[in-house]
Amino acid sequence: MTIGQWIDGRERAVPDEFRPLLSAGGPVSPDALLAAAEREVTGCAVENPRDRSAAFTLLAADAYVTYACALMIVEGAGASTLKGTAQRVARGWWDNL
């Protein structure tokens, strides 16, 4: 199953206006979703602080992280896995500030 198929199959649909921002491809996995979040954050360098596209990029990154955690829980991941994920996200976002 691809990331897009997995997102579209979720119980709560992504708003139509936001769905195009979640365009990561490839097979769905927690690692693939986190990599998509990292790509979003890396591409979020903003020269104009009033640029709203940066906010949508960060929302997309947040969505991918949330989906990764949800998938981990469904797959039976424990607290240590989720803690490691939080640390990975924090390091990645800090490095891109």
Short mmCIF file of C-alpha atoms in Angstrom, two decimals:
data_model
loop_
_atom_site.label_atom_id
_atom_site.label_comp_id
_atom_site.label_asym_id
_atom_site.label_seq_id
_atom_site.Cartn_x
_atom_site.Cartn_y
_atom_site.Cartn_z
CA MET A 1 0.00 0.00 0.00
CA THR A 2 1.32 3.46 -0.82
CA ILE A 3 1.45 6.40 1.55
CA GLY A 4 -1.30 8.14 -0.41
CA GLN A 5 -3.56 5.08 -0.36
CA TRP A 6 -3.02 4.70 3.37
CA ILE A 7 -3.83 8.36 4.04
CA ASP A 8 -6.94 8.17 1.86
CA GLY A 9 -8.10 5.05 3.68
CA ARG A 10 -8.04 6.69 7.10
CA GLU A 11 -11.34 6.93 8.99
CA ARG A 12 -11.12 10.73 9.13
CA ALA A 13 -10.61 12.23 5.71
CA VAL A 14 -8.03 14.90 5.07
CA PRO A 15 -9.69 18.17 4.00
CA ASP A 16 -9.73 18.48 0.20
CA GLU A 17 -7.76 21.73 0.32
CA PHE A 18 -4.98 20.15 2.39
CA ARG A 19 -4.75 16.72 0.76
CA PRO A 20 -2.51 17.85 -2.18
CA LEU A 21 0.14 18.89 0.36
CA LEU A 22 0.47 15.28 1.48
CA SER A 23 1.98 13.98 -1.73
CA ALA A 24 4.75 11.67 -0.50
CA GLY A 25 5.04 8.51 -2.55
CA GLY A 26 6.26 5.02 -1.99
CA PRO A 27 5.18 2.22 0.31
CA VAL A 28 3.72 3.25 3.64
CA SER A 29 5.77 2.61 6.76
CA PRO A 30 6.53 4.63 9.88
CA ASP A 31 10.03 5.34 8.56
CA ALA A 32 8.69 6.50 5.16
CA LEU A 33 6.21 8.82 6.87
CA LEU A 34 8.94 10.28 9.09
CA ALA A 35 11.19 10.73 6.06
CA ALA A 36 8.35 12.64 4.36
CA ALA A 37 8.07 14.88 7.42
CA GLU A 38 11.81 15.49 7.37
CA ARG A 39 11.69 16.45 3.69
CA GLU A 40 8.90 18.93 4.41
CA VAL A 41 10.84 20.56 7.24
CA THR A 42 14.04 20.68 5.20
CA GLY A 43 12.19 22.43 2.39
CA CYS A 44 10.63 24.96 4.73
CA ALA A 45 13.30 27.66 4.66
CA VAL A 46 11.37 30.90 4.60
CA GLU A 47 12.76 34.25 3.61
CA ASN A 48 9.48 36.06 4.12
CA PRO A 49 8.00 35.39 7.59
CA ARG A 50 4.54 36.27 6.27
CA ASP A 51 4.70 33.51 3.66
CA ARG A 52 1.73 31.29 4.47
CA SER A 53 3.07 28.42 2.41
CA ALA A 54 5.61 27.78 5.18
CA ALA A 55 2.77 27.25 7.65
CA PHE A 56 1.15 24.70 5.35
CA THR A 57 4.49 22.95 4.88
CA LEU A 58 4.88 22.65 8.65
CA LEU A 59 1.31 21.35 8.93
CA ALA A 60 2.12 18.69 6.34
CA ALA A 61 5.24 17.71 8.29
CA ASP A 62 3.18 17.49 11.47
CA ALA A 63 0.59 15.34 9.72
CA TYR A 64 3.26 12.89 8.54
CA VAL A 65 4.68 12.62 12.07
CA THR A 66 1.21 12.05 13.49
CA TYR A 67 0.48 9.38 10.89
CA ALA A 68 3.83 7.70 11.58
CA CYS A 69 3.04 7.51 15.30
CA ALA A 70 -0.47 6.23 14.63
CA LEU A 71 0.88 3.51 12.36
CA MET A 72 3.48 2.53 14.95
CA ILE A 73 0.78 2.14 17.58
CA VAL A 74 -1.36 0.04 15.24
CA GLU A 75 1.69 -2.13 14.55
CA GLY A 76 2.22 -2.60 18.30
CA ALA A 77 5.16 -0.29 18.92
CA GLY A 78 5.97 0.35 22.54
CA ALA A 79 6.77 3.50 24.42
CA SER A 80 10.49 3.27 23.70
CA THR A 81 9.85 3.28 19.95
CA LEU A 82 7.61 6.32 20.24
CA LYS A 83 10.17 8.05 22.45
CA GLY A 84 12.86 7.38 19.84
CA THR A 85 10.56 8.83 17.19
CA ALA A 86 10.01 11.98 19.23
CA GLN A 87 13.76 12.36 19.64
CA ARG A 88 14.33 11.87 15.90
CA VAL A 89 11.74 14.50 15.06
CA ALA A 90 13.10 16.96 17.62
CA ARG A 91 16.67 16.55 16.32
CA GLY A 92 15.57 16.92 12.71
CA TRP A 93 13.47 20.01 13.34
CA TRP A 94 16.13 21.62 15.53
CA ASP A 95 18.75 21.07 12.84
CA ASN A 96 16.55 22.91 10.32
CA LEU A 97 15.80 26.02 12.38
#
